[in-house]
Short mmCIF file of C-alpha atoms in Angstrom, two decimals:
data_model
loop_
_atom_site.label_atom_id
_atom_site.label_comp_id
_atom_site.label_asym_id
_atom_site.label_seq_id
_atom_site.Cartn_x
_atom_site.Cartn_y
_atom_site.Cartn_z
CA MET A 753 -35.49 7.92 29.50
CA LYS A 754 -34.81 7.86 26.11
CA ASP A 755 -32.48 5.16 25.05
CA ASP A 756 -29.84 7.52 23.87
CA TYR A 757 -29.46 8.79 27.99
CA TYR A 758 -28.73 5.38 28.60
CA TRP A 759 -26.10 4.69 25.64
CA PHE A 760 -24.60 7.78 26.77
CA TRP A 761 -24.49 7.54 30.57
CA ILE A 762 -23.02 3.49 30.23
CA ASN A 763 -20.06 5.16 28.60
CA ASN A 764 -20.07 7.58 31.28
CA ILE A 765 -18.44 5.93 34.30
CA THR A 766 -15.43 6.10 35.59
CA GLY A 767 -13.23 3.03 35.83
CA ILE A 768 -15.74 1.35 32.29
CA ALA A 769 -14.17 0.76 29.55
CA ASN A 770 -14.52 -1.02 26.17
CA ILE A 771 -13.33 -4.48 27.63
CA LYS A 772 -15.87 -3.91 30.68
CA LEU A 773 -18.57 -2.87 28.45
CA ARG A 774 -18.07 -6.06 26.18
CA TYR A 775 -18.16 -8.47 29.60
CA LEU A 776 -21.15 -6.85 31.27
CA PHE A 777 -23.34 -6.71 27.32
CA LYS A 778 -22.51 -10.69 27.64
CA VAL A 779 -24.86 -10.79 30.34
CA PHE A 780 -26.87 -7.86 29.55
CA ASP A 781 -28.71 -6.67 26.73
CA THR A 782 -29.03 -2.91 26.77
CA PRO A 783 -27.86 -0.16 28.72
CA GLU A 784 -31.62 0.11 30.75
CA ASP A 785 -30.83 -3.21 31.22
CA ILE A 786 -27.47 -2.61 32.99
CA TYR A 787 -28.73 0.56 34.42
CA LYS A 788 -31.76 -1.04 36.23
CA ALA A 789 -29.89 -4.10 38.05
CA SER A 790 -29.46 -4.56 41.13
CA ASP A 791 -26.12 -5.21 42.52
CA LYS A 792 -26.38 -9.13 43.32
CA MET A 793 -27.02 -9.30 39.18
CA PHE A 794 -23.16 -7.91 38.07
CA GLU A 795 -21.83 -10.69 41.23
CA GLY A 796 -20.77 -13.37 38.90
CA VAL A 797 -19.83 -10.99 35.77
CA MET A 798 -16.88 -11.82 34.72
CA GLY A 799 -14.38 -9.00 34.66
CA ILE A 800 -16.29 -6.61 36.53
CA LYS A 801 -15.16 -6.00 40.23
CA PRO A 802 -16.89 -4.43 43.08
CA ASP A 803 -15.28 -1.39 42.54
CA ASP A 804 -16.78 -1.38 39.28
CA ILE A 805 -20.47 -2.11 40.36
CA TYR A 806 -19.42 0.91 43.29
CA SER A 807 -19.18 2.99 39.99
CA ILE A 808 -22.10 1.84 38.53
CA LYS A 809 -24.10 2.48 41.39
CA GLU A 810 -23.39 6.25 42.14
CA SER A 811 -23.13 7.29 38.30
CA ARG A 812 -26.61 6.49 38.18
CA LYS A 813 -27.46 9.30 40.83
CA SER A 814 -24.22 11.70 38.97
CA GLU A 815 -25.78 14.88 38.27
CA TYR A 816 -22.26 15.48 36.19
CA ILE A 817 -23.35 12.65 33.31
CA TYR A 818 -26.75 13.97 33.04
CA ARG A 819 -25.42 17.16 32.97
CA GLU A 820 -23.32 16.69 30.46
CA TYR A 821 -25.93 15.05 28.34
CA SER A 822 -28.06 18.51 28.15
CA GLU A 823 -25.10 19.94 27.73
CA LEU A 824 -24.71 17.80 23.92
CA ASP A 825 -27.13 20.03 21.63
CA LYS A 826 -25.66 23.79 22.96
CA LYS A 827 -22.59 22.69 21.68
CA ASN A 828 -23.80 20.90 18.26
CA ILE A 829 -22.53 17.37 19.89
CA LYS A 830 -24.21 14.12 18.73
CA PHE A 831 -23.72 10.51 19.03
CA THR A 832 -24.46 7.34 17.71
CA TYR A 833 -24.05 3.30 19.08
CA PRO A 834 -24.45 -0.52 17.88
CA GLY A 835 -27.87 -0.86 17.56
CA LYS A 836 -29.00 2.88 16.17
CA TYR A 837 -29.44 4.19 12.53
CA ASN A 838 -26.32 5.90 11.81
CA TYR A 839 -23.88 3.75 13.68
CA PRO A 840 -21.41 3.17 11.18
CA GLU A 841 -21.47 -0.06 9.21
CA ARG A 842 -17.72 -0.40 8.83
CA LEU A 843 -16.94 -0.05 12.70
CA MET A 844 -18.83 -3.09 13.71
CA ASN A 845 -16.82 -5.55 11.42
CA ILE A 846 -14.08 -5.12 14.19
CA TYR A 847 -13.87 -6.59 17.30
CA ASP A 848 -13.41 -4.06 19.15
CA TYR A 849 -15.55 -1.11 17.99
CA PRO A 850 -16.75 2.01 19.73
CA TYR A 851 -19.72 1.29 21.60
CA ILE A 852 -20.28 4.92 21.26
CA ILE A 853 -18.75 7.73 18.55
CA TYR A 854 -19.71 11.52 19.56
CA TYR A 855 -19.83 13.49 15.98
CA LYS A 856 -19.84 17.12 15.10
CA GLY A 857 -20.94 17.95 11.52
CA SER A 858 -22.00 14.41 9.45
CA LEU A 859 -20.95 10.83 9.36
CA PRO A 860 -19.62 9.15 6.11
CA GLN A 861 -21.56 7.46 4.05
CA SER A 862 -21.56 3.75 4.51
CA ASP A 863 -22.34 3.25 0.36
CA VAL A 864 -19.53 5.17 -0.54
CA PRO A 865 -15.82 4.21 -1.02
CA SER A 866 -13.38 5.69 2.06
CA VAL A 867 -9.97 6.17 1.94
CA ALA A 868 -7.36 6.77 4.91
CA ILE A 869 -4.28 9.37 4.24
CA VAL A 870 -2.59 9.11 7.16
CA GLY A 871 1.31 9.75 7.80
CA ALA A 872 4.19 11.75 9.31
CA ARG A 873 3.55 14.83 10.68
CA ASN A 874 6.75 16.50 10.35
CA CYS A 875 7.15 15.89 6.90
CA THR A 876 8.45 17.23 3.33
CA GLU A 877 7.12 19.61 0.95
CA TYR A 878 7.12 16.61 -1.06
CA GLY A 879 5.16 14.01 1.14
CA ARG A 880 2.41 17.36 1.95
CA SER A 881 2.06 17.48 -2.03
CA VAL A 882 1.44 14.09 -2.44
CA ALA A 883 -1.11 13.89 -0.16
CA GLY A 884 -3.05 16.76 -1.21
CA ARG A 885 -2.89 15.80 -4.08
CA PHE A 886 -4.08 12.69 -4.06
CA ALA A 887 -7.33 13.63 -1.91
CA GLU A 888 -7.91 16.29 -4.13
CA ASP A 889 -8.27 13.35 -7.08
CA PHE A 890 -10.51 11.39 -4.74
CA ALA A 891 -12.69 14.11 -3.71
CA ASP A 892 -13.31 14.14 -7.70
CA MET A 893 -14.13 10.97 -7.95
CA GLY A 894 -16.41 10.60 -5.24
CA ILE A 895 -13.97 9.35 -2.09
CA GLN A 896 -14.37 9.88 0.68
CA VAL A 897 -11.05 10.91 3.08
CA ILE A 898 -10.86 9.69 6.29
CA SER A 899 -7.89 10.56 8.38
CA GLY A 900 -6.80 12.30 11.88
CA MET A 901 -6.11 15.80 11.53
CA ALA A 902 -2.80 15.72 12.65
CA LEU A 903 -0.40 18.15 11.43
CA GLY A 904 1.97 17.21 8.22
CA ILE A 905 -0.46 14.55 6.02
CA ASP A 906 -3.71 13.72 7.48
CA ALA A 907 -3.92 17.85 7.46
CA ALA A 908 -2.44 18.04 3.65
CA ALA A 909 -4.69 15.31 2.93
CA GLN A 910 -8.64 16.40 5.02
CA LYS A 911 -7.81 20.29 3.67
CA GLY A 912 -7.06 18.60 0.19
CA ALA A 913 -10.37 16.90 0.67
CA VAL A 914 -12.46 20.19 1.63
CA ARG A 915 -10.36 22.51 -1.19
CA LYS A 916 -12.60 20.10 -4.33
CA GLY A 917 -15.46 19.79 -2.38
CA GLY A 918 -14.94 16.59 -0.89
CA TYR A 919 -16.68 14.89 1.80
CA SER A 920 -13.89 14.45 4.66
CA MET A 921 -14.09 13.08 8.53
CA ALA A 922 -11.65 13.72 11.54
CA VAL A 923 -11.28 11.24 14.19
CA LEU A 924 -9.73 12.45 17.02
CA GLY A 925 -8.04 11.21 19.83
CA CYS A 926 -9.83 13.86 22.04
CA GLY A 927 -13.20 15.01 22.58
CA VAL A 928 -14.25 15.97 19.49
CA ASP A 929 -15.56 19.96 21.62
CA ILE A 930 -11.29 20.38 22.16
CA CYS A 931 -9.46 21.34 18.18
CA TYR A 932 -6.16 19.64 18.43
CA PRO A 933 -4.05 20.38 17.02
CA ARG A 934 -5.32 24.55 17.47
CA THR A 935 -3.39 25.17 14.64
CA ASN A 936 -5.64 23.30 12.31
CA ILE A 937 -8.74 25.43 13.63
CA GLU A 938 -9.63 26.41 10.25
CA LEU A 939 -9.56 23.01 8.70
CA TYR A 940 -11.47 22.17 12.35
CA THR A 941 -14.41 24.75 11.48
CA GLN A 942 -14.61 23.70 7.38
CA LEU A 943 -14.65 19.84 8.28
CA GLU A 944 -17.22 20.62 10.59
CA SER A 945 -19.65 22.33 8.62
CA ASN A 946 -18.85 20.17 4.98
CA GLY A 947 -17.55 17.23 6.68
CA GLY A 948 -17.30 15.05 9.90
CA ILE A 949 -15.36 15.21 13.34
CA ILE A 950 -15.95 11.76 15.29
CA SER A 951 -14.43 10.55 18.58
CA GLU A 952 -15.04 7.62 20.88
CA TYR A 953 -13.98 9.63 23.81
CA SER A 954 -16.26 12.10 25.97
CA PRO A 955 -16.47 15.51 25.00
CA GLY A 956 -13.88 17.78 26.99
CA THR A 957 -11.21 14.29 27.11
CA PRO A 958 -8.38 15.74 26.88
CA PRO A 959 -5.60 15.33 24.27
CA LYS A 960 -3.16 12.67 25.80
CA ALA A 961 -0.65 10.45 24.19
CA GLY A 962 -2.14 6.94 24.89
CA LEU A 963 -5.60 8.25 23.24
CA PHE A 964 -4.18 8.24 19.75
CA PRO A 965 -3.20 4.73 18.84
CA MET A 966 -6.85 3.48 20.34
CA ARG A 967 -8.08 6.15 17.89
CA ASN A 968 -6.20 4.94 14.97
CA ARG A 969 -7.77 1.61 14.48
CA ILE A 970 -11.24 3.48 13.54
CA ILE A 971 -9.12 5.39 11.32
CA SER A 972 -8.38 2.43 9.48
CA ALA A 973 -12.31 1.04 10.48
CA MET A 974 -13.62 3.07 9.15
CA SER A 975 -11.82 3.30 5.68
CA ASP A 976 -12.13 0.19 2.66
CA ALA A 977 -8.19 1.54 1.72
CA LEU A 978 -4.93 3.07 3.80
CA ILE A 979 -2.42 5.01 2.32
CA VAL A 980 0.62 5.75 4.04
CA VAL A 981 2.59 8.86 2.94
CA GLU A 982 5.72 9.40 4.67
CA ALA A 983 6.61 7.25 7.76
CA LYS A 984 9.19 6.80 10.46
CA GLN A 985 9.89 3.11 11.36
CA LYS A 986 8.65 3.37 14.68
CA SER A 987 5.38 6.19 14.01
CA GLY A 988 1.81 6.21 14.55
CA SER A 989 0.96 5.44 11.17
CA LEU A 990 2.74 2.08 11.28
CA ILE A 991 0.47 1.34 14.21
CA THR A 992 -2.57 2.69 11.76
CA ALA A 993 -1.51 0.06 9.16
CA ASP A 994 -1.20 -2.66 11.27
CA GLN A 995 -4.31 -2.05 12.37
CA ALA A 996 -5.87 -2.08 8.55
CA LEU A 997 -3.93 -5.19 7.82
CA ASP A 998 -5.81 -6.82 10.65
CA GLN A 999 -9.09 -5.50 9.48
CA ASN A 1000 -8.51 -6.64 6.40
CA ARG A 1001 -8.04 -3.52 4.54
CA ASP A 1002 -5.30 -2.91 1.67
CA VAL A 1003 -3.05 -0.88 2.95
CA TYR A 1004 -1.10 1.02 0.21
CA VAL A 1005 2.14 2.64 0.29
CA VAL A 1006 4.04 5.59 -1.25
CA PRO A 1007 7.19 5.26 -2.15
CA GLY A 1008 10.89 7.28 -0.14
CA ARG A 1009 14.14 7.11 -0.96
CA ILE A 1010 16.68 5.04 0.61
CA GLY A 1011 18.63 6.81 3.59
CA ASP A 1012 15.60 8.99 3.87
CA THR A 1013 14.31 8.70 7.59
CA LEU A 1014 10.83 9.63 6.86
CA SER A 1015 10.98 6.76 3.75
CA GLU A 1016 12.04 4.04 6.29
CA GLY A 1017 8.75 2.89 7.90
CA CYS A 1018 7.15 2.87 4.51
CA LEU A 1019 9.97 0.65 2.38
CA LYS A 1020 9.81 -1.31 5.60
CA LEU A 1021 5.99 -1.49 4.27
CA LEU A 1022 6.69 -2.60 1.17
CA LYS A 1023 8.70 -4.98 2.50
CA GLU A 1024 5.64 -6.27 4.34
CA GLY A 1025 4.09 -6.68 1.23
CA ALA A 1026 1.53 -3.46 1.42
CA GLN A 1027 0.95 -1.92 -2.26
CA LEU A 1028 2.75 0.37 -3.96
CA ILE A 1029 0.80 3.70 -4.53
CA THR A 1030 2.24 6.35 -7.49
CA SER A 1031 -1.36 7.66 -8.16
CA SER A 1032 -4.60 8.56 -7.38
CA LYS A 1033 -5.53 5.62 -9.72
CA ASP A 1034 -3.76 3.34 -8.17
CA ILE A 1035 -6.90 2.53 -5.74
CA TYR A 1036 -8.30 1.16 -8.28
CA ALA A 1037 -7.22 -1.89 -7.30
CA THR A 1038 -8.87 -2.08 -3.79
CA GLU A 1039 -11.20 -4.90 -4.31
CA SER A 1040 -13.61 -3.44 -1.66
CA ILE A 1041 -13.76 -0.04 -3.57
CA ASN A 1042 -14.44 -1.90 -7.11
CA ARG A 1043 -17.59 -3.36 -5.31
CA TYR A 1044 -19.07 -0.12 -5.17
CA ILE A 1045 -18.19 0.62 -9.67
CA ASN A 1046 -19.23 -2.76 -10.71
CA CYS A 1047 -23.36 -2.52 -9.47
CA SER A 1048 -25.77 -2.74 -12.17
CA LYS A 1049 -28.48 -0.70 -13.55
CA LYS A 1050 -30.49 -2.61 -12.29
CA ASP A 1051 -29.99 -1.98 -8.67
CA ASP A 1052 -31.32 1.35 -8.29
CA ASN A 1053 -30.22 1.98 -4.56
CA CYS A 1054 -26.33 1.34 -5.61
CA MET A 1055 -26.78 3.92 -8.83
CA ASN A 1056 -28.76 6.74 -6.86
CA SER A 1057 -25.75 6.80 -4.57
CA LEU A 1058 -23.08 6.74 -7.10
CA ASN A 1059 -25.20 9.49 -8.67
CA ASN A 1060 -25.85 11.58 -5.45
CA ASN A 1061 -21.69 11.63 -5.23
CA GLY A 1062 -20.50 12.83 -8.75
CA ILE A 1063 -19.36 9.22 -9.69
CA PHE A 1064 -21.90 8.78 -13.05
CA GLU A 1065 -23.71 11.85 -14.36
CA GLU A 1066 -25.39 11.73 -17.80
CA LYS A 1067 -23.93 13.38 -20.31
CA PHE A 1068 -25.67 12.31 -23.33
CA LYS A 1069 -25.90 15.37 -25.32
CA LYS A 1070 -23.10 17.12 -23.79
CA SER A 1071 -20.78 15.12 -25.48
CA GLY A 1072 -21.57 15.54 -29.26
CA LEU A 1073 -21.77 12.44 -30.04
CA ALA A 1074 -24.16 9.98 -31.78
CA SER A 1075 -25.82 6.73 -30.49
CA PRO A 1076 -24.32 3.90 -29.67
CA LYS A 1077 -21.21 5.22 -29.52
CA ASN A 1078 -22.59 7.95 -27.11
CA MET A 1079 -24.71 5.81 -25.09
CA VAL A 1080 -21.19 3.43 -24.02
CA TYR A 1081 -19.73 6.99 -23.68
CA SER A 1082 -22.28 8.39 -21.22
CA GLN A 1083 -21.94 5.10 -18.57
CA ILE A 1084 -18.35 6.12 -18.37
CA ASN A 1085 -16.87 8.23 -15.38
CA LEU A 1086 -14.14 8.50 -12.99
CA PHE A 1087 -14.78 5.31 -11.23
CA PRO A 1088 -14.04 2.54 -13.96
CA VAL A 1089 -16.46 0.34 -15.17
CA SER A 1090 -16.13 -2.92 -16.36
CA LEU A 1091 -16.78 -4.33 -20.32
CA GLU A 1092 -19.13 -6.85 -19.46
CA MET A 1093 -21.09 -3.42 -17.28
CA ILE A 1094 -20.72 -2.06 -20.42
CA VAL A 1095 -22.42 -4.58 -22.25
CA ASN A 1096 -25.11 -5.69 -20.49
CA ASN A 1097 -26.61 -1.85 -19.65
CA SER A 1098 -25.82 -0.89 -23.77
CA GLY A 1099 -27.13 -3.89 -25.28
CA LEU A 1100 -24.28 -3.90 -28.05
CA ASN A 1101 -22.53 -7.45 -28.35
CA LEU A 1102 -19.17 -7.88 -26.71
CA VAL A 1103 -17.35 -7.07 -30.61
CA GLU A 1104 -19.70 -3.52 -30.74
CA ALA A 1105 -18.58 -2.39 -27.38
CA GLU A 1106 -14.81 -3.20 -27.82
CA GLY A 1107 -14.45 -1.26 -31.42
CA ILE A 1108 -16.62 1.98 -29.74
CA LEU A 1109 -13.86 1.21 -26.60
CA LEU A 1110 -11.62 1.60 -28.57
CA GLU A 1111 -12.03 4.36 -31.26
CA LEU A 1112 -12.83 6.36 -28.06
CA GLU A 1113 -9.70 5.44 -26.29
CA LEU A 1114 -8.04 6.78 -29.62
CA ASP A 1115 -9.83 9.94 -29.64
CA GLY A 1116 -8.73 10.33 -26.02
CA LEU A 1117 -11.66 10.45 -24.21
CA ILE A 1118 -11.62 7.64 -22.01
CA GLU A 1119 -8.41 5.31 -20.79
CA GLU A 1120 -8.58 1.72 -19.96
CA VAL A 1121 -6.70 1.33 -16.46
CA SER A 1122 -6.63 -2.63 -15.61
CA LYS A 1123 -7.68 -5.18 -18.03
CA ASN A 1124 -11.41 -4.15 -19.59
CA TYR A 1125 -11.96 -1.65 -16.99
CA TYR A 1126 -12.29 1.96 -18.26
CA ILE A 1127 -11.87 5.54 -17.25
CA ARG A 1128 -13.21 8.65 -18.70
CA LYS A 1129 -10.39 11.43 -19.52
CA HIS A 1130 -12.46 14.25 -19.58
CA ILE A 1131 -15.01 15.48 -17.46
#
């Protein structure tokens, strides 16, 4: 049997959830080792009870598990697991990472920035508009948009990214073969074709209230920053924000109105130290996102990644500017570029570069979004 089957098998044994898998993998190196282990080898494994040993033994001869594994291709469902080449790198940085990820469509790229946008299901038109507009901007910037495909803010954000041809991924609290809520079937289909749909739950798993808080940790983990747009005092969005903070992600909040129930959660987060966001450009303050834009042109892998996602484009001839002004302008795009990087890549000295940047600002072609960081205003 292939490694893929052993990983599928271990993640589909009744009663063996993530925490028990962690206990097992402290003793056994691979799922294949567990599959081939004798009953005696399980004795003394922390957290593993006689009922669990029985479930493992019975699952080895389960026709159901093998049949479900065989059906995956027909359903256009793929999966990945720790150690496989395409397992999301961001997930490995959290302590309770899932041991299997099912997906339809494609997985997000690990070397491209990602932002999660979450919020209330019963949102206002204002909240829906903000979420959609931010996501559109992020798509233009080449930033991947992550959310949960719920009604309201989630769906508005993911639709915004799709509208602009950007990548968006939905993390579900059910099997990836189930569109929930059903009213989002058009978005589900679009994400399957041009984005991604993922879940740690086996295909066919129906949506249950208890599954959604667990999936929220994946939404935050897959992102470099989290934005909350409208949230009540007690909501799943606050759970996601707490998990994001635990995972050392930056949390941003769209401000709301005092006395508005949909602003209570947002105001609470702001009081607790979350960052205010009023423009998509505010996301540039995220240190983990800035690491994608400060790479040197000497790093071919980094620059190729940025080029492939529409972040840096060569427009030397199109701008109509004369060199060296053209040389400086060509380095600036939708992601902020540092003065230091411009000096290093252009061969100009600091005074020359600063003078040209000032000219470009006065021409209305670029903008200094923070000290010594510049973006292009017209693409």
